[in-house]
Amino acid sequence: MIASQSPHDTDPQAVARGDAALAEELGLLIDGATTYAIYMLDPHGRVTIWNRGAERIKGWAEAEIIGRDFAIFYPADDIAAGKPAADLARAHRDGRIEEESWRVRKDGSEFLAHVTITALHDDAGALRGFGKVIRDITHEKAAEAAIVRREHHLRSILNTVPDAMIVMNENGIVASFSAAAELVFGYAAGDVIGQNVAMLMPQVEARDHDAHLRKYRHTGERHVIGNVRLERAMRKGGETFPIELAVGEASIAGERIFTGFIRDLTNRHATERRVQELQSELVHVSRVSAMGTMASTLAHEINQPLTAIANYLEATRAMIEDSADPLLADIAEALDLAAAQSLRAGTIVRRLRAFVDGGDTGFRDERLDLLVEEATSLGLLGAHEAGITVVYTASPSPVIVRVDRIQTQQVLVNLIRNAIHAMAASPVRTLSIATASDREGWMQITVADTGSGIDSDVRARLFEAFATTKEDGMGLGLSICRTIVEAHGGRIWADGVASGGTAFHFTVPLATLQESDTDD
């Protein structure tokens, strides 16, 4: 209004009317700002102007507050610390201050305020007072804090979710890369954010990815979005691996974003393969068990005709025993040999049956030389026909050991059969079986072959379940041997032989004098 007046208009009444109109309009403008407390202070801090926003925010009516010291708006602690006067001094010095601090309403409640204090000067530079603008930001800050808390909460959830999470825009540019994604792919988040997500895909999938996105944007036809699919991904080092991928879509402020959840299936696939292998091995174990039961039955059935054969041979021998005919004498000698071999076959079958059935098990005092002899008679079946020479070195005098005979013989038979198998393609086939003293109270049994030997790496895990050097082996034999030997308190191990081959050793405990006396 003042600007619309002529610069040559010097009528005092006109100027006064203009100033009054301007003051009225300014008052209306200030009172209209109801979300702001706008008021003025004189140089001593007393309130001189008070708008309706101040009345609404602080609770004092204009008539109640005009002329009162503005320190009434400060909390008691700030008043005690001299903050009101310090704020005016600082505004006077700097011209203007702006801060966030707590203020007090008429009812005594406190609120967080955004405060601006401006020093006002006249044309001569003299301080006329201060203008204050207050805005209640309590709810605003509470909302901001709630947002921050939710963001931290969401971030903590996403950082602990075991599945990798990747957020990208509609062009496939990565906007977020979770901690789990860093572990799965081997990239730091900073290496991936801002890049095309195709960098995490094998070449074929990466080539088609952008085309799928473009097609979806134009046609809405989904390829992966909204489905759970099995795909392949690529780690930082170039290794590809199987994943389970689920992609969701959202629209935020008109911008389309995609969130992908990736589950690494590498371990699951390995476990599934191992389960399938174990199932096959268990089927084989059941077949072996069935064959063991059948062998026991066959041993029983075969033993009867062998006994009958031996009896018939003995009877025939008795019928021609007194004959003077030289030919019949030769026949009698042949019958003696045939009967002896029949008895030997029967003995082998009985031992086989006892071995398969388990017999009368339990820890007892046994002669080591007889125990080894019985086991070798079974373990060496077919060895002579395979061209194998057997060298047996026994301890000087009979030794009594405290063992489960059947289980110990099982260990020996297994080691002997393994040795025969190891020498199948060897030009020199010598099987050595030896018993000797070990540490005090123990005997050592050794089975050595002249086969091709075993690598040291393989030898270190020979006695683990399912570890084997045979193409058709299950890897259970040596594991069972270790279990049996350790149940006796002993140990089992393998060494390489300097001349070639492998030597297996295991220890069994000697029987004590007291145990022998008790058994007697």
XYZ file of C-alpha atoms in Angstrom:
520
model
C 0.000 0.000 0.000
C 2.867 2.287 0.826
C 4.410 1.457 -2.516
C 1.214 2.523 -4.293
C 1.384 6.003 -2.827
C 2.990 8.848 -4.729
C 6.499 9.614 -3.484
C 5.484 13.288 -3.383
C 2.466 12.647 -1.127
C 3.442 14.266 2.171
C 0.004 14.434 3.754
C 0.643 13.238 7.371
C -2.877 11.915 7.711
C -2.550 9.866 4.527
C 0.749 8.400 5.722
C -0.797 7.556 9.083
C -3.740 5.890 7.410
C -1.366 3.872 5.204
C 0.743 2.771 8.172
C -2.353 1.726 10.082
C -3.645 -0.297 7.136
C -0.271 -1.955 6.716
C -0.109 -2.761 10.412
C -3.580 -4.252 10.271
C -2.706 -6.430 7.286
C 0.508 -7.573 8.913
C -1.487 -8.417 12.038
C -3.945 -10.454 9.995
C -1.074 -12.228 8.246
C 0.640 -13.067 11.542
C -2.580 -14.191 13.195
C -3.352 -16.348 10.180
C -0.178 -18.371 10.705
C -1.844 -20.578 13.322
C 0.758 -23.357 13.074
C 3.490 -20.941 14.172
C 3.840 -19.077 17.441
C 4.989 -15.613 16.314
C 5.645 -12.975 18.927
C 7.958 -10.077 19.677
C 10.032 -9.172 22.713
C 11.382 -5.828 23.825
C 15.158 -5.557 24.413
C 14.643 -6.862 27.973
C 12.760 -9.978 26.899
C 9.219 -8.889 27.692
C 6.442 -9.958 25.291
C 5.053 -7.096 23.178
C 3.215 -8.880 20.330
C 1.450 -12.259 20.540
C -0.303 -13.984 17.610
C -3.108 -16.531 17.660
C -0.694 -19.338 16.704
C 1.240 -18.578 19.906
C -1.987 -18.713 21.876
C -2.890 -22.069 20.306
C 0.544 -23.651 20.764
C 1.498 -22.258 24.174
C -1.934 -21.835 25.765
C -1.669 -18.203 26.999
C -4.107 -15.604 25.731
C -2.676 -12.326 24.486
C -3.994 -10.406 27.526
C -2.315 -12.876 29.878
C 1.130 -12.762 28.366
C 1.764 -9.227 27.058
C 4.412 -7.575 29.225
C 5.603 -10.795 30.882
C 9.177 -12.068 30.688
C 9.626 -14.686 27.976
C 11.634 -16.907 30.374
C 8.282 -18.315 31.435
C 8.380 -20.435 28.245
C 11.574 -22.296 29.291
C 11.768 -25.450 31.455
C 12.936 -24.919 35.039
C 16.353 -26.461 34.364
C 17.011 -24.062 31.488
C 15.916 -21.095 33.612
C 18.263 -22.173 36.395
C 21.077 -22.453 33.863
C 20.432 -18.912 32.550
C 19.488 -20.040 29.072
C 16.788 -17.377 28.357
C 19.189 -14.451 28.811
C 21.966 -16.343 27.030
C 19.723 -16.934 23.994
C 18.910 -13.204 23.691
C 22.560 -12.289 24.090
C 23.551 -14.746 21.404
C 20.820 -13.507 19.021
C 21.930 -9.909 19.681
C 25.522 -10.864 18.940
C 24.904 -13.051 15.883
C 21.767 -11.359 14.567
C 19.824 -14.636 14.480
C 19.830 -18.032 16.154
C 17.971 -21.239 15.239
C 17.732 -24.386 17.320
C 15.556 -27.243 18.524
C 14.877 -27.256 22.263
C 12.154 -27.941 24.813
C 9.575 -25.312 25.778
C 6.744 -25.115 28.361
C 3.005 -24.564 27.815
C 0.682 -22.766 30.196
C -0.517 -26.115 31.631
C 3.065 -27.078 32.463
C 3.454 -29.682 29.710
C 6.615 -29.572 27.613
C 6.967 -29.810 23.862
C 9.859 -29.951 21.432
C 10.088 -26.701 19.475
C 11.909 -25.406 16.451
C 12.960 -21.939 17.657
C 14.107 -18.921 15.643
C 15.133 -15.698 17.436
C 15.974 -12.653 15.329
C 17.403 -9.397 16.695
C 15.515 -6.288 15.412
C 17.271 -2.914 14.978
C 16.080 0.574 13.984
C 17.534 2.666 11.174
C 20.224 3.944 13.528
C 21.234 0.388 14.464
C 19.812 0.518 17.969
C 18.278 -2.734 19.296
C 14.482 -2.474 19.270
C 13.722 -6.013 20.419
C 13.522 -9.590 19.161
C 11.229 -11.501 16.867
C 10.534 -15.134 17.754
C 9.023 -17.852 15.651
C 8.166 -21.163 17.377
C 6.953 -24.349 15.714
C 5.833 -27.424 17.680
C 7.756 -30.366 16.206
C 7.027 -32.922 18.920
C 4.802 -35.111 16.755
C 6.977 -34.536 13.721
C 10.085 -35.715 15.571
C 8.163 -38.609 17.091
C 7.059 -39.620 13.591
C 10.625 -39.298 12.305
C 11.894 -41.372 15.232
C 9.215 -43.978 14.558
C 10.284 -44.114 10.916
C 13.915 -44.488 11.939
C 12.981 -47.231 14.397
C 10.987 -49.035 11.729
C 13.870 -48.699 9.282
C 16.317 -50.078 11.841
C 13.886 -52.867 12.678
C 13.363 -53.719 9.023
C 17.101 -53.562 8.384
C 17.814 -55.874 11.330
C 15.202 -58.324 10.031
C 16.588 -58.242 6.516
C 20.134 -58.646 7.808
C 19.162 -61.779 9.719
C 16.941 -63.400 7.081
C 18.897 -66.444 5.842
C 17.765 -65.911 2.255
C 19.544 -63.307 0.149
C 17.402 -60.251 -0.697
C 17.955 -57.927 -3.644
C 15.854 -54.838 -4.453
C 16.032 -53.381 -7.965
C 14.150 -50.873 -10.088
C 12.145 -51.645 -13.213
C 15.325 -51.484 -15.317
C 17.056 -54.134 -13.232
C 19.416 -51.718 -11.435
C 20.179 -52.914 -7.890
C 19.063 -50.535 -5.108
C 19.578 -52.776 -2.065
C 21.765 -55.821 -1.380
C 21.294 -57.610 1.942
C 23.977 -59.035 4.235
C 22.862 -62.563 3.351
C 23.256 -61.691 -0.325
C 26.829 -60.603 0.366
C 27.544 -64.028 1.894
C 25.835 -65.943 -0.906
C 27.354 -64.082 -3.855
C 30.678 -62.970 -2.366
C 30.191 -59.302 -3.337
C 30.081 -56.330 -0.953
C 26.875 -54.303 -1.221
C 28.818 -51.322 -2.612
C 30.062 -53.476 -5.508
C 26.535 -54.350 -6.618
C 24.291 -51.361 -5.793
C 23.867 -49.234 -8.916
C 24.779 -52.137 -11.217
C 22.513 -54.286 -13.368
C 21.385 -57.397 -11.498
C 22.423 -59.434 -14.543
C 25.979 -59.364 -13.146
C 24.825 -62.062 -10.690
C 23.661 -64.414 -13.457
C 25.430 -66.846 -15.787
C 25.938 -65.610 -19.316
C 22.819 -67.195 -20.857
C 20.456 -65.990 -18.112
C 22.071 -62.528 -18.087
C 21.565 -62.166 -21.830
C 17.827 -62.873 -21.555
C 17.149 -60.914 -18.339
C 16.861 -57.387 -19.774
C 14.645 -58.687 -22.590
C 12.279 -60.260 -20.043
C 12.053 -56.953 -18.133
C 11.333 -54.945 -21.284
C 8.662 -57.438 -22.340
C 7.038 -57.266 -18.897
C 6.970 -53.450 -18.915
C 5.250 -53.374 -22.307
C 2.974 -56.425 -22.122
C 2.628 -57.262 -18.414
C 3.522 -60.873 -19.236
C 5.360 -62.359 -16.253
C 8.397 -64.602 -16.548
C 9.617 -64.899 -12.948
C 7.567 -62.339 -10.989
C 5.031 -63.877 -8.649
C 6.427 -67.404 -9.040
C 9.002 -69.508 -7.222
C 11.469 -70.870 -9.740
C 14.632 -72.937 -9.756
C 17.360 -70.976 -11.532
C 21.131 -70.683 -11.592
C 23.188 -67.755 -10.289
C 26.846 -66.789 -10.362
C 29.171 -65.905 -7.488
C 31.908 -63.273 -7.599
C 34.541 -65.800 -8.643
C 32.472 -67.027 -11.603
C 31.135 -70.173 -9.899
C 27.565 -70.982 -10.887
C 25.215 -72.574 -8.364
C 21.534 -73.587 -8.097
C 19.076 -71.211 -6.432
C 15.414 -70.964 -5.559
C 14.171 -67.547 -6.710
C 11.021 -65.680 -5.696
C 10.392 -62.140 -7.034
C 7.743 -59.714 -5.785
C 6.608 -56.390 -7.265
C 5.554 -53.128 -5.612
C 4.856 -49.549 -6.685
C 6.180 -46.705 -4.505
C 5.381 -43.111 -5.462
C 4.645 -44.254 -8.995
C 7.954 -46.081 -9.296
C 7.924 -49.826 -9.869
C 10.407 -51.870 -7.830
C 11.136 -55.592 -7.669
C 12.336 -57.540 -4.644
C 14.036 -60.881 -5.180
C 14.573 -63.518 -2.493
C 17.306 -66.019 -3.329
C 17.938 -69.292 -1.526
C 21.239 -71.064 -2.197
C 20.429 -74.726 -2.965
C 24.031 -75.927 -3.183
C 24.017 -77.700 0.195
C 20.501 -79.037 -0.327
C 21.456 -80.622 -3.650
C 24.610 -82.084 -2.131
C 22.567 -83.521 0.735
C 20.018 -84.990 -1.665
C 22.791 -86.640 -3.682
C 24.320 -88.037 -0.492
C 20.943 -89.363 0.663
C 20.514 -91.123 -2.677
C 23.988 -92.626 -2.346
C 23.223 -93.775 1.195
C 19.940 -95.289 0.065
C 21.781 -97.267 -2.608
C 24.369 -98.360 -0.066
C 21.677 -99.403 2.406
C 20.010 -101.480 -0.308
C 23.367 -103.137 -0.874
C 23.749 -103.722 2.879
C 20.351 -105.408 2.960
C 21.432 -107.651 0.074
C 24.657 -108.513 1.911
C 22.659 -109.267 5.056
C 20.312 -111.515 3.083
C 23.284 -113.312 1.555
C 24.739 -113.796 5.033
C 21.522 -115.442 6.194
C 21.503 -117.582 3.047
C 25.144 -118.539 3.590
C 24.340 -119.738 7.089
C 21.502 -121.898 5.747
C 23.640 -123.255 2.910
C 26.475 -124.034 5.318
C 24.074 -126.087 7.421
C 22.680 -127.899 4.371
C 26.075 -128.565 2.785
C 27.602 -129.839 6.020
C 25.206 -132.804 6.112
C 26.111 -134.275 2.685
C 29.796 -133.646 3.394
C 29.505 -135.652 6.594
C 27.677 -138.406 4.715
C 30.382 -138.459 2.030
C 33.063 -138.797 4.683
C 31.138 -141.670 6.335
C 30.675 -143.519 3.031
C 34.340 -143.133 2.224
C 35.363 -144.431 5.646
C 33.002 -147.407 5.262
C 34.327 -148.221 1.813
C 37.879 -147.984 3.142
C 37.009 -150.391 5.931
C 35.534 -152.887 3.432
C 38.764 -153.205 1.451
C 41.187 -152.691 4.316
C 42.378 -156.348 4.575
C 42.611 -157.058 0.864
C 46.007 -158.250 -0.489
C 45.308 -156.849 -3.960
C 47.823 -154.010 -4.694
C 45.210 -152.136 -6.745
C 42.766 -152.186 -3.853
C 45.546 -150.913 -1.561
C 46.008 -147.915 -3.855
C 42.242 -147.389 -3.875
C 42.193 -147.512 -0.055
C 44.897 -144.871 0.118
C 42.900 -142.640 -2.266
C 39.807 -143.165 -0.133
C 41.774 -142.054 2.948
C 42.755 -138.854 1.186
C 39.196 -138.226 -0.064
C 37.767 -138.737 3.421
C 40.327 -136.319 4.892
C 39.418 -133.648 2.344
C 35.702 -134.173 3.019
C 36.307 -133.688 6.731
C 38.368 -130.581 5.994
C 35.546 -129.192 3.813
C 33.081 -129.861 6.614
C 35.288 -128.048 9.098
C 35.486 -125.017 6.789
C 31.705 -124.988 6.323
C 31.117 -125.211 10.095
C 33.460 -122.283 10.658
C 31.743 -120.311 7.925
C 28.381 -120.941 9.556
C 29.685 -119.908 12.975
C 31.226 -116.791 11.464
C 27.995 -115.765 9.712
C 25.694 -116.612 12.618
C 27.921 -114.922 15.184
C 28.014 -118.048 17.289
C 28.497 -117.847 21.008
C 29.906 -114.320 21.352
C 31.467 -112.666 24.370
C 34.890 -111.771 25.759
C 36.818 -114.903 26.722
C 40.381 -116.100 27.034
C 41.478 -117.471 23.663
C 44.721 -118.873 22.288
C 45.861 -116.348 19.736
C 47.514 -118.901 17.423
C 44.347 -121.016 17.180
C 42.184 -117.931 16.693
C 44.380 -116.744 13.816
C 44.506 -120.231 12.299
C 40.713 -120.510 12.204
C 40.337 -117.025 10.689
C 42.984 -117.629 8.012
C 41.377 -120.921 6.983
C 38.311 -118.868 6.016
C 40.034 -115.743 4.763
C 42.466 -117.626 2.501
C 39.822 -119.521 0.556
C 40.846 -119.269 -3.094
C 44.220 -117.713 -2.275
C 46.225 -120.675 -3.614
C 44.337 -120.627 -6.910
C 45.066 -116.863 -7.179
C 48.800 -117.556 -6.965
C 49.243 -116.010 -3.543
C 52.045 -117.125 -1.248
C 51.204 -116.940 2.458
C 53.867 -116.295 5.083
C 52.770 -116.754 8.710
C 55.014 -115.597 11.541
C 53.671 -116.393 15.004
C 54.897 -115.302 18.402
C 57.423 -117.765 19.952
C 55.096 -119.287 22.549
C 51.317 -119.722 22.817
C 49.688 -116.467 23.922
C 46.316 -116.093 25.642
C 44.289 -112.999 24.734
C 41.012 -111.661 26.129
C 38.764 -111.116 23.087
C 35.466 -111.814 21.441
C 36.649 -114.621 19.168
C 34.065 -114.191 16.418
C 34.506 -110.408 16.197
C 38.303 -110.637 16.189
C 38.198 -113.278 13.464
C 35.892 -110.986 11.502
C 38.589 -108.282 11.580
C 41.234 -110.765 10.415
C 39.097 -112.192 7.628
C 38.263 -108.701 6.361
C 41.922 -107.633 6.323
C 42.986 -110.858 4.598
C 40.307 -110.564 1.898
C 41.264 -106.903 1.336
C 44.918 -107.923 0.951
C 44.023 -110.617 -1.598
C 41.976 -108.086 -3.556
C 44.828 -105.520 -3.448
C 47.243 -108.026 -5.051
C 44.940 -109.079 -7.898
C 47.039 -107.217 -10.509
C 50.402 -107.388 -8.733
C 53.268 -109.440 -10.244
C 54.442 -110.400 -6.746
C 51.710 -111.785 -4.501
C 52.885 -112.424 -0.983
C 50.537 -112.224 1.964
C 52.195 -111.946 5.374
C 50.386 -112.626 8.654
C 52.270 -112.056 11.893
C 51.624 -111.862 15.628
C 54.055 -110.120 17.982
C 54.177 -108.352 21.332
C 53.097 -104.730 21.385
C 53.152 -102.441 24.395
C 52.819 -104.040 27.820
C 49.655 -106.107 28.092
C 48.917 -106.098 24.355
C 49.549 -108.213 21.258
C 49.822 -106.899 17.724
C 48.459 -108.692 14.663
C 49.708 -107.637 11.212
C 48.362 -108.422 7.743
C 50.636 -107.150 4.956
C 50.379 -107.430 1.171
C 52.562 -106.657 -1.842
C 49.904 -104.761 -3.765
C 50.096 -101.273 -5.280
C 49.821 -99.508 -1.897
C 47.558 -96.697 -0.728
C 48.142 -92.933 -1.003
C 48.855 -91.234 2.325
C 45.811 -88.928 1.896
C 43.508 -91.911 1.399
C 45.210 -93.855 4.192
C 44.370 -91.068 6.679
C 40.622 -91.655 6.206
C 40.572 -95.395 5.464
C 38.729 -96.227 8.671
C 35.941 -93.682 8.157
C 32.527 -94.968 7.142
C 32.008 -95.173 3.360
C 35.688 -94.491 2.604
C 36.958 -97.097 0.125
C 39.618 -97.662 -2.537
C 37.569 -100.321 -4.340
C 35.456 -99.387 -7.348
C 32.602 -101.589 -6.123
C 33.303 -101.235 -2.399
C 30.954 -99.748 0.177
C 33.611 -98.485 2.571
C 32.035 -100.135 5.622
C 34.439 -103.048 6.249
C 37.339 -101.103 7.712
C 34.983 -98.838 9.653
C 33.447 -101.934 11.275
C 36.956 -103.288 11.954
C 37.891 -100.090 13.767
C 34.684 -100.253 15.832
C 35.449 -103.852 16.869
C 39.097 -103.175 17.719
C 38.284 -100.040 19.704
C 35.568 -101.958 21.592
C 38.412 -104.217 22.759
C 40.356 -101.134 23.862
C 42.870 -101.538 21.037
C 43.768 -99.533 17.974
C 44.017 -100.220 14.239
C 46.166 -98.460 11.661
C 47.806 -98.869 8.237
C 51.385 -98.281 7.084
C 53.010 -98.269 3.701
C 55.547 -101.036 3.024
C 58.951 -99.969 1.676
C 59.001 -102.726 -0.942
C 55.459 -101.852 -2.023
C 52.088 -102.670 -0.589
C 50.289 -101.954 2.667
C 50.494 -103.360 6.184
C 47.464 -103.278 8.481
C 48.054 -103.606 12.212
C 45.679 -103.957 15.133
C 46.124 -104.737 18.805
C 44.249 -107.035 21.189
C 44.621 -107.253 24.985
C 46.418 -110.073 26.742
C 44.436 -112.086 29.274
C 45.482 -111.388 32.863
C 46.270 -114.163 35.311
C 43.304 -113.273 37.512
C 40.890 -113.412 34.586
C 42.203 -116.831 33.542
C 41.857 -118.174 37.086
C 38.328 -116.834 37.346
C 37.276 -118.456 34.088
C 38.682 -121.780 35.223
